[in-house]
Every structure is written in structure tokens, then in C-alpha cells.
Tab-separated table of C-alpha atoms in Angstrom:
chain	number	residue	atom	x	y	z
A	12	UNK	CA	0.000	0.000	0.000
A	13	UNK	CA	3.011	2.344	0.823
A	14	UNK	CA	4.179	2.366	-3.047
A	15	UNK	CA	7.468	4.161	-2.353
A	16	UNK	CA	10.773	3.803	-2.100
A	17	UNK	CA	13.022	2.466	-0.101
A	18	UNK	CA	16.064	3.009	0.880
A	19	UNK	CA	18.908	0.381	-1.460
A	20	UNK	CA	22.220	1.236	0.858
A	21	UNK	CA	23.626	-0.886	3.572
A	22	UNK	CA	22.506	-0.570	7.407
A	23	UNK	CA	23.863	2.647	8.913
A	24	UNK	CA	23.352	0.447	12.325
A	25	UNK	CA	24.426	-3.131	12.754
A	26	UNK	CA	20.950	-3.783	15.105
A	27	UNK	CA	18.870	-6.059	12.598
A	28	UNK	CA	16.651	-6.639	15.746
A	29	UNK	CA	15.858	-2.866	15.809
A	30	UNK	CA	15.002	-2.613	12.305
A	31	UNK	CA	12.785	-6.047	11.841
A	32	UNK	CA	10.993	-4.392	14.983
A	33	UNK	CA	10.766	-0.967	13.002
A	34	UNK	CA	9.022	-2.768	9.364
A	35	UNK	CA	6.789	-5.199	11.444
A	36	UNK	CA	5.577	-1.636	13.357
A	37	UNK	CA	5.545	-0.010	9.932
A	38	UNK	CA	2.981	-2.866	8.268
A	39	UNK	CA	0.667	-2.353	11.100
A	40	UNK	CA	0.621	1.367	10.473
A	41	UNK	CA	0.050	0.438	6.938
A	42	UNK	CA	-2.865	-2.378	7.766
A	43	UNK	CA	-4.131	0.161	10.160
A	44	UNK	CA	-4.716	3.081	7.224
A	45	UNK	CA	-6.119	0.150	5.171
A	46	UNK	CA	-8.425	-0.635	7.672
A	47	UNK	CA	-9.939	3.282	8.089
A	48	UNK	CA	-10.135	3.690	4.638
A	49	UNK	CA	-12.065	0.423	4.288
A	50	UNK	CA	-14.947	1.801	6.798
A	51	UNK	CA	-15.030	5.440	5.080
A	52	UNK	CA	-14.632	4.089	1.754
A	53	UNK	CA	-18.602	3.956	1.031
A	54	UNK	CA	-19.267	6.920	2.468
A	55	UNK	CA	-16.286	9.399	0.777
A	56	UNK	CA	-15.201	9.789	-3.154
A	57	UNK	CA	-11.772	7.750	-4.210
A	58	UNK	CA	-10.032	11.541	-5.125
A	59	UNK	CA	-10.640	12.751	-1.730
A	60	UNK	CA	-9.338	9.384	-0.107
A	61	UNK	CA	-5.940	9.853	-2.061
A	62	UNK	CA	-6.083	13.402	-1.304
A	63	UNK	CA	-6.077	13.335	2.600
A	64	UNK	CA	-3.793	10.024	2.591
A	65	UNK	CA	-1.633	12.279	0.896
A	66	UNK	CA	-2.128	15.550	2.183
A	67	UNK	CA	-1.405	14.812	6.201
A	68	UNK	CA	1.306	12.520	5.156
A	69	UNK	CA	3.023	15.301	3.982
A	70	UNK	CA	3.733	16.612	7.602
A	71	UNK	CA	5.568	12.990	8.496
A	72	UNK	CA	7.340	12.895	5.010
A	73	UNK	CA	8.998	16.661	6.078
A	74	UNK	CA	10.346	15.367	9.073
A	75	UNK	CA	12.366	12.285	6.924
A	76	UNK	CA	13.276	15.651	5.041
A	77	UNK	CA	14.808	17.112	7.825
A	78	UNK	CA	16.303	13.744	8.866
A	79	UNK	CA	17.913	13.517	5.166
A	80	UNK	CA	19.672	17.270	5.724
A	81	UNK	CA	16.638	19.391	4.757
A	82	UNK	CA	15.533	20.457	1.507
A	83	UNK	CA	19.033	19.884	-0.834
A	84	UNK	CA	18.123	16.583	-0.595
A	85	UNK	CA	15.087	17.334	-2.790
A	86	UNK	CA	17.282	18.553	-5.587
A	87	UNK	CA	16.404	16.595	-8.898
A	88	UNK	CA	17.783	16.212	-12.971
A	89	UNK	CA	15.052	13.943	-13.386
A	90	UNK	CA	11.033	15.461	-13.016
A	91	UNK	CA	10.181	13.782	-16.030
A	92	UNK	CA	10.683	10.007	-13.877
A	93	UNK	CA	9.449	11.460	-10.722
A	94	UNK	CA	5.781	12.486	-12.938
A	95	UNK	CA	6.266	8.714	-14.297
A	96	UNK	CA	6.688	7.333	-10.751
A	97	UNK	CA	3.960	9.435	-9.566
A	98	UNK	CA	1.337	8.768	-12.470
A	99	UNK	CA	1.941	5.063	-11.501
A	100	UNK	CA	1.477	5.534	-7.911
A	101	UNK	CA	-1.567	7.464	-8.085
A	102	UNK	CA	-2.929	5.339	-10.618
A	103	UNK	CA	-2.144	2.082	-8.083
A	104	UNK	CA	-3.437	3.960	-4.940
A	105	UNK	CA	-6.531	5.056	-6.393
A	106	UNK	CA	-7.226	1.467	-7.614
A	107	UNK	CA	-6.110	-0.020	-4.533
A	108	UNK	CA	-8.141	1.604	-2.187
A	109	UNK	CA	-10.954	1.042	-4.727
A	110	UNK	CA	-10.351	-2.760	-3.895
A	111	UNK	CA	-10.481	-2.340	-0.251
A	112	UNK	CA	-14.297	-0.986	-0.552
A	113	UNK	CA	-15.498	-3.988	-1.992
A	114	UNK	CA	-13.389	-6.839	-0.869
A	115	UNK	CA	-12.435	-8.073	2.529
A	116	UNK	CA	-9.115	-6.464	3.638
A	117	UNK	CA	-7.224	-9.673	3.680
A	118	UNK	CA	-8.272	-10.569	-0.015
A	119	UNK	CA	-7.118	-6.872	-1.152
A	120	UNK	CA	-4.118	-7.409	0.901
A	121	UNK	CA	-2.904	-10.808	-0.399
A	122	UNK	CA	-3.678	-9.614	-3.984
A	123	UNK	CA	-1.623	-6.895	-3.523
A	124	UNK	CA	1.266	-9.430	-3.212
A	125	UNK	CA	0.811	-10.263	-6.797
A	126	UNK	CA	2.801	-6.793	-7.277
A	127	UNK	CA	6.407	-7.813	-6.692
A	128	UNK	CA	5.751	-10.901	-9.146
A	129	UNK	CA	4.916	-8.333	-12.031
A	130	UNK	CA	7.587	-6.412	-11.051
A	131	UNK	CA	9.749	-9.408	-11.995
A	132	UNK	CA	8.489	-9.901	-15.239
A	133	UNK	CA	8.768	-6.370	-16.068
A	134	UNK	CA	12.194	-5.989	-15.053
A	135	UNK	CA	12.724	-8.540	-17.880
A	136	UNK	CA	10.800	-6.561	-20.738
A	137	UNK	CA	11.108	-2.959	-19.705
A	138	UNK	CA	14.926	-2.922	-17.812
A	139	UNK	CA	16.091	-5.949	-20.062
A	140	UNK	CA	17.131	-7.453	-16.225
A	141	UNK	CA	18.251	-11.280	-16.856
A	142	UNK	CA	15.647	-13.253	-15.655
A	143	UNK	CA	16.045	-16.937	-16.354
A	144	UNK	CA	14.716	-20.361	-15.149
A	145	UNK	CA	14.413	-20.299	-11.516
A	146	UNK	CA	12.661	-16.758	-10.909
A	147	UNK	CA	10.277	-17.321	-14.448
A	148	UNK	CA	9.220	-20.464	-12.657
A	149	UNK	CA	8.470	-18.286	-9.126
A	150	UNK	CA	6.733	-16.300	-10.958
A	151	UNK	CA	4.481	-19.069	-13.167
A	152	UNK	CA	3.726	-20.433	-9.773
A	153	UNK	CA	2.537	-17.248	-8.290
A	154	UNK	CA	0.246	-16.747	-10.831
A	155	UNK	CA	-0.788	-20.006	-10.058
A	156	UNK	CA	-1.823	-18.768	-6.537
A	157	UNK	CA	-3.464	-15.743	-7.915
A	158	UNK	CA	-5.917	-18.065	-10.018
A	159	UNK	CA	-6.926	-19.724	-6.969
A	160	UNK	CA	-7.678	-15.857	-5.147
A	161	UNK	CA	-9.152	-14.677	-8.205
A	162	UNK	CA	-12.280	-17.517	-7.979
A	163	UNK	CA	-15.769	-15.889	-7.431
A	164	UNK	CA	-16.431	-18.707	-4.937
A	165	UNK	CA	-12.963	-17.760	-3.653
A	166	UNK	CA	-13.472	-14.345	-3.218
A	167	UNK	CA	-16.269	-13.076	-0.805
A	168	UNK	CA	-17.772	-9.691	-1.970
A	169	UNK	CA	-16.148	-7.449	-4.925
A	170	UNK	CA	-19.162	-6.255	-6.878
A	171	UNK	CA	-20.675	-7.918	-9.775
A	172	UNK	CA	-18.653	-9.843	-11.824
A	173	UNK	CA	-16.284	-8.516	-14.898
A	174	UNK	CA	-17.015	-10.798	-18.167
A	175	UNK	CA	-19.021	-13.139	-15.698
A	176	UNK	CA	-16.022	-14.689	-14.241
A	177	UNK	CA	-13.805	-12.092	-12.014
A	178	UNK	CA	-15.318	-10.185	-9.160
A	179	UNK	CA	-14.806	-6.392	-9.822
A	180	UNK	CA	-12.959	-5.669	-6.558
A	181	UNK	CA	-10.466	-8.889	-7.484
A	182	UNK	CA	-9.905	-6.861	-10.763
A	183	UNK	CA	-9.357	-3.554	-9.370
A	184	UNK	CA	-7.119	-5.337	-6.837
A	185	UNK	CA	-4.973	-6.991	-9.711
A	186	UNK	CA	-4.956	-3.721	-12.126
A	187	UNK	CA	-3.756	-1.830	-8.446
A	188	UNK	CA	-0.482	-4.170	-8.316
A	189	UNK	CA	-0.017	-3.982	-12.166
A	190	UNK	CA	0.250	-0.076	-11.242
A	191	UNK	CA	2.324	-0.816	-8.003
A	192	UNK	CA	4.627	-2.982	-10.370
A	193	UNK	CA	5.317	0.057	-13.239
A	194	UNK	CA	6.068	2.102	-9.912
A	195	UNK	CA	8.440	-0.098	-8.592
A	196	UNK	CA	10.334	-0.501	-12.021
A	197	UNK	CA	10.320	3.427	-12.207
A	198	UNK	CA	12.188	3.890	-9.009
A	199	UNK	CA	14.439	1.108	-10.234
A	200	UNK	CA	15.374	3.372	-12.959
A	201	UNK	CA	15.442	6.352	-10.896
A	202	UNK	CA	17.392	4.554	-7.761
A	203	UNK	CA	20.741	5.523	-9.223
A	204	UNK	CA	20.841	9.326	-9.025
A	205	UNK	CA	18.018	9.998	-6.692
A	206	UNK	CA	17.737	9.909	-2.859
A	207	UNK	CA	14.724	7.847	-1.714
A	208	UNK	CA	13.260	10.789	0.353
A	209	UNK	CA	12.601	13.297	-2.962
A	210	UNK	CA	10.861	10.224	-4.756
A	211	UNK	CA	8.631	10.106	-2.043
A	212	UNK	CA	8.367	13.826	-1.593
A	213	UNK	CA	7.610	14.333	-4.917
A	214	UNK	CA	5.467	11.397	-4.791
A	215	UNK	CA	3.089	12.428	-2.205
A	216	UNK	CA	3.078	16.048	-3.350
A	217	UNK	CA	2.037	14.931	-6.675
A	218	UNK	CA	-1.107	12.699	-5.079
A	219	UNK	CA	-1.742	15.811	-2.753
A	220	UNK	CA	-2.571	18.265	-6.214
A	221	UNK	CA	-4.350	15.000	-8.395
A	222	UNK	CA	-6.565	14.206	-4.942
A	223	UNK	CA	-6.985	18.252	-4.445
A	224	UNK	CA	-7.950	19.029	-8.589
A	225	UNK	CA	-10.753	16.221	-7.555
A	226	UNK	CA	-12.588	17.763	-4.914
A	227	UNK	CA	-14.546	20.510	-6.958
A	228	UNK	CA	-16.006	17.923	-8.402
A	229	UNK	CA	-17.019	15.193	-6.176
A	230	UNK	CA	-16.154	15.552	-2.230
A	231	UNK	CA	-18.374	14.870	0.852
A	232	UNK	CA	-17.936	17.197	3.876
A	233	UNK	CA	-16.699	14.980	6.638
A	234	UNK	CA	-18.437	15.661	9.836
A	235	UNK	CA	-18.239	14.491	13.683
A	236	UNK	CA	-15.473	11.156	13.525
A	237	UNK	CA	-15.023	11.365	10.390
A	238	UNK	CA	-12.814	14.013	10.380
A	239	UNK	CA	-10.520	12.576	12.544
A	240	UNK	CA	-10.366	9.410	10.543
A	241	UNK	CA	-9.641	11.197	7.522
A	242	UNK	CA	-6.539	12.774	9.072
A	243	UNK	CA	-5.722	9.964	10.456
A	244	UNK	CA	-5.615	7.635	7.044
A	245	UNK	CA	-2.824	10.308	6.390
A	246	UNK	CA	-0.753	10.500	9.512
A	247	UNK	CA	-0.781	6.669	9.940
A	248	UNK	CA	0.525	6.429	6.401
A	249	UNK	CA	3.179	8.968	6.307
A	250	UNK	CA	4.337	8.054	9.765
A	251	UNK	CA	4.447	4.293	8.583
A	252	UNK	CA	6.846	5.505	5.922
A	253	UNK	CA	9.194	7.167	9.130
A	254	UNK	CA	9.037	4.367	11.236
A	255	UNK	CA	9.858	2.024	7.655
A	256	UNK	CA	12.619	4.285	6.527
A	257	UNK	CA	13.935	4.003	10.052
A	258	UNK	CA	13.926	-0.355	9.637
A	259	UNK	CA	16.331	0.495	7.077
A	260	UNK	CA	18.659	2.402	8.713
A	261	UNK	CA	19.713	-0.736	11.216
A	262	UNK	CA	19.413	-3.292	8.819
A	263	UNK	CA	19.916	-3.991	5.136
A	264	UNK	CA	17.067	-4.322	2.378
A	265	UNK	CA	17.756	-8.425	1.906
A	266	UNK	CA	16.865	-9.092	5.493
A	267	UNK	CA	13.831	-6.574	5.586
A	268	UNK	CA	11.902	-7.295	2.647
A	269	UNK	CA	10.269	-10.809	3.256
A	270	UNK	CA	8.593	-8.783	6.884
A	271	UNK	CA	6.633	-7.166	4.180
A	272	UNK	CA	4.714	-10.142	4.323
A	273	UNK	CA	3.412	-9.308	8.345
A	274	UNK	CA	0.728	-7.211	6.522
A	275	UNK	CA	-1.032	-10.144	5.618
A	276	UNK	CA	-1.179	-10.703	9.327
A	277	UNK	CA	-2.247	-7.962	10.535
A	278	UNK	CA	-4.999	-8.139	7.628
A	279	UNK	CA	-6.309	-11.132	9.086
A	280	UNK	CA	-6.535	-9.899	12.737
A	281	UNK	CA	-8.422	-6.733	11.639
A	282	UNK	CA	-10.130	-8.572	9.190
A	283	UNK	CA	-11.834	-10.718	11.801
A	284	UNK	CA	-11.741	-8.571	14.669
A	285	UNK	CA	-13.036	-5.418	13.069
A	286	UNK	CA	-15.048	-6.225	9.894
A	287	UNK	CA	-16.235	-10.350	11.392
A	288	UNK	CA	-14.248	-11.222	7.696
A	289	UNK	CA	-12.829	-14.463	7.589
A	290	UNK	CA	-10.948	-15.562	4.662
A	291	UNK	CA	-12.555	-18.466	1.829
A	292	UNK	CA	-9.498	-21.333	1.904
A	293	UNK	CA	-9.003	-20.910	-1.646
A	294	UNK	CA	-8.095	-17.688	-0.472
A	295	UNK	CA	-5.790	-18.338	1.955
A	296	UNK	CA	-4.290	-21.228	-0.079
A	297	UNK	CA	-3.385	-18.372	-2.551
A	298	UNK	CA	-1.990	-16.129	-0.485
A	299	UNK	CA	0.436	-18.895	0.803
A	300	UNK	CA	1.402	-19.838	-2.800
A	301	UNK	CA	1.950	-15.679	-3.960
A	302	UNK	CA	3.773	-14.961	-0.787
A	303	UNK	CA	6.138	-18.334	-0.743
A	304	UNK	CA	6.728	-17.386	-4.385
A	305	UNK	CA	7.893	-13.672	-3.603
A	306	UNK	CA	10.191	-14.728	-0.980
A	307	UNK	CA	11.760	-17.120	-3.236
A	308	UNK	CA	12.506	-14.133	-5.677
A	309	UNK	CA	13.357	-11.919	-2.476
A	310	UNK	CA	16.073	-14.841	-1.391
A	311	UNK	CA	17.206	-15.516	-5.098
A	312	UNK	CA	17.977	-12.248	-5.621
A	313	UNK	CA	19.540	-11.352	-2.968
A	314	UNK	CA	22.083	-14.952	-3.720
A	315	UNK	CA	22.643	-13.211	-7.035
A	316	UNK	CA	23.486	-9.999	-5.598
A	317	UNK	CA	26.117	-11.441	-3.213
A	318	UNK	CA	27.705	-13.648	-6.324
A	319	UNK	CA	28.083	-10.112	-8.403
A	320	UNK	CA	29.503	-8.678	-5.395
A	321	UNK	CA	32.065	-11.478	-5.178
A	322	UNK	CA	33.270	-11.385	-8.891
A	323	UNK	CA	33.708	-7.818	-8.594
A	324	UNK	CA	36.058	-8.234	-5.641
A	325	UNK	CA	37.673	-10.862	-7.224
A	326	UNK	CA	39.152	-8.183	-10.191
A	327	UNK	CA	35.936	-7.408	-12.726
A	328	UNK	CA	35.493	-10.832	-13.798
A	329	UNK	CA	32.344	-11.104	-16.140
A	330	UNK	CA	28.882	-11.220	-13.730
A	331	UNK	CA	27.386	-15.035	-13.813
A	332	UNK	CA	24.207	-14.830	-15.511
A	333	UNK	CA	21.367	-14.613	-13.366
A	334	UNK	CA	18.780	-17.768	-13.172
């Protein structure tokens, strides 16, 4: 749900506890703005959703500013990626939370999953990243878990269905991590020349205007509770990017990234505890196959990474071809 970036350079801090601690607090922050936005989400337009997730986030996101030595570090060559990345994100958000009104949270959340699988296979046709035998066949078997989400009698809720077969929600889910994927390869592109805090700066400013060029035209005037929950959607995501950005500061990426995965369970506990939504086993039985598949990738890259890293010590010998 976050759709930013992350940090790529080694631990500043050798306290891995610290920083597991730090992204398992920062996916319950996350799973917590889910959650709100899932109970307003009938009652309040998509554009105004992404515009106060956005909007109050902005007041977290200037204190990683300040963190990152104030506002050089927003200092860019590049706007034309950043409106990419941003186009992408916005596009993903507003899809994503468009999910969340129609499905149960833990269906939207496992879906969402799907995202780093994409992401694979687009690294392949957009980056020209060698992708070969091993990862292809993670990501043919995650798509085998998505087909057993993606069954109507899998899936509780989502609308009618699209073409008779897919529930709408399941859809908007899928089309969200498509989205999330081209956003991911963006900042791929862009991690070499551009700190992580000014693409998600520019990232949330850019959601702030699209959500705020919406409101003339559709927008309900919160009243009573509402109005806190609103601001809160955006605090609780903003300061879930802090407390994230913070994981990475005591450990590195490789040993971070399969804790992404806690979302799911926190999904399920506010699924059940707050909405009474329990999960279908096909469900479930998808999840497990889309989330074993992404840590597969998570682990084989990461071998990959430490075998280019080796060559390169060992005098510029030619990088083993990834598989």
C-alpha cells in the first residue's frame, strides 16, 4: 500500500533486531490506514481518499526531510521520472483503495502481493534485467496462486462480476499491483541518481494536487469522527513511511523485505476482529502460494546480488548470468 521507495544502501546500524521491529511496526501502520479507509470508503469519493492520505502525510514525510539534511536533498535532474513514478502511484493507490471498498481487507491485501511478481516480469521486458529459469518459474507459480484468489467462490464480496467470471474488486485489486509494479520498475530506474526521500516527496506532493484538482467535483464534507479518521488515514501512512525508513537504517534491504509479508497478518486480525471477515481457503491457499513465491525471488535475488559482489572483488570478472 506504501508504493514508495526504499532506501537500497547498507545498514547505517548493525541492530537487525531494531530494524525487523521498526518494518513489522511499519505494516501495522500500513494495515491500520487500510483498515480506516475500508470503513469510510462507502461513504467518501476515491479523489478525496488519495487526497487526505496524501495531504497529512506530507507533515511525516517533512520530518524524513529534515532527517535527510533538509531540503538539498530534494534537488532533482530527473522530473520527467518522478511524474512517471507518480502517475503510476496514483494510478495504483486510487485502484487499490478502490479494492479495499469492496473486498475483505485480507483478499485486497494478499492480492496486492501479486505486485512484486509483475515487477519481476517487467524488469525482464522494460529494464532488459536477466531473468532466467528459476525466478520465471516463481513467478508461473505465483500466478498459479493468484488463479486460486481470483475464484468468485474464492473471493467473498467485490461487486458484480467482470465478463461473468472475475469479481470487480479482485480486478481492481490486480490492475492496483499492475500499477504498483510500473512504480516499482520506475524507481528502479530512478534509484541511481536519486535519494529515496525526494521520490517520495515528490510522490506524495504529486497525489496531494491530483486528490486536491478532484474535490470541486465530487467531495463529501466529513463531519463528527469522520474528520478525525480522515486525518488519520494520512498521519498513519506517512508516519508508517518514518518508522519504515527508520527499519532500514539498522538493517539492510535483503533481510527486511520478506517482513513485508506481516501485513497479511495484521490483515487477518483486523479482518476478523473489526469487519467479522474471515478468509474463503481458496483464499488463503493463494496467499500462501503468492507470498512463498515472492520470498523465493526476495532470497534468489539477494544470492545473485552477493555472487556479483564477489566477482567484482575478485578483479571485474564477467557477472554469472542470473537464473
Amino acid at each position: 500500500m506504501s508504493a514508495v521507495a526504499e532506501p537500497g544502501s547498507a545498514a547505517l546500524d548493525a541492530t537487525p533486531f531494531r530494524g525487523i521491529l521498526y518494518k513489522v511496526c511499519a505494516t501495522g501502520l500500513f494495515a491500520s490506514m487500510s483498515a480506516i479507509i475500508k470503513w469510510v470508503g462507502d461513504d467518501y469519493p476515491i479523489g478525496q481518499l488519495v487526497f487526505v492520505r496524501s495531504f497529512f502525510a506530507l507533515i511525516p514525510v517533512f520530518l524524513l526531510i529534515r532527517w535527510a539534511g533538509g531540503l538539498k536533498a530534494l534537488r532533482t535532474r530527473r522530473p520527467g521520472a518522478h511524474l512517471l513514478r507518480s502517475l503510476s502511484g496514483i494510478t495504483a493507490m486510487s485502484l487499490s483503495f478502490s479494492a479495499l471498498t469492496m473486498l475483505p481487507i485480507a483478499d485486497a491485501t494478499a492480492l496486492g502481493f501479486v505486485a512484486p511478481l509483475i515487477a519481476t516480469a517487467l524488469g525482464s521486458l522494460l529494464l532488459g534485467e536477466a531473468v532466467r529459469v528459476y525466478r520465471w518459474t516463481a513467478v508461473a507459480i505465483g500466478f498459479c496462486g493468484v488463479l486460486l484468489m481470483v475464484q468468485p467462490q474464492g473471493a467473498q464480496g467485490g461487486g458484480f462480476l467482470v465478463a461473468g467470471i472475475v469479481p470487480l474488486g479482485v480486478m481492481l485489486a490486480l490492475c492496483g499491483a499492475f500499477f504498483t509494479a510500473l512504480a516499482q520498475i520506475a524507481i528502479r530506474r530512478m534509484s541511481g541518481t536519486e535519494p529515496s526521500i525526494a521520490i517520495v516527496f515528490y510522490f506524495t506532493l504529486t497525489c496531494t494536487i491530483f486528490g486536491a484538482l478532484t474535490l470541486p467535483f465530487d467531495h463529501v464534507i466529513p463531519t463528527g469522527w469522520d474528520i478525525l479518521l480522515l486525518v488519520m488515514i494520512g498521519l498513519l501512512g506517512g508516519f508508517a513511511q518514518v518508522v519504515m525508513t527508520s527499519s532500514y537504517r539498522h538493517a539492510p534491504v535483503a533481510t527486511l523485505a520478506p517482513f513485508d509479508y506481516v501485513t497479511m497478518l495484521w490483515a487477518l486480525l483486523i479482518g476478523y476482529f473489526v469487519f467479522a471477515e474471515l478468509p474463503r481457503p481458496l483464499v488463503l491457499a493463494g496467499a500462501a502460494v503468492v507470498m512463498s513465491s515472492g520470498i523465493f525471488i526476495l532470497w534468489r535475488e539477494h544470492r545473485l546480488g552477493i555472487e556479483r559482489a564477489r566477482v567484482r572483488r575478485a578483479g571485474g570478472a564477467p557477472t554469472p548470468p542470473a537464473v
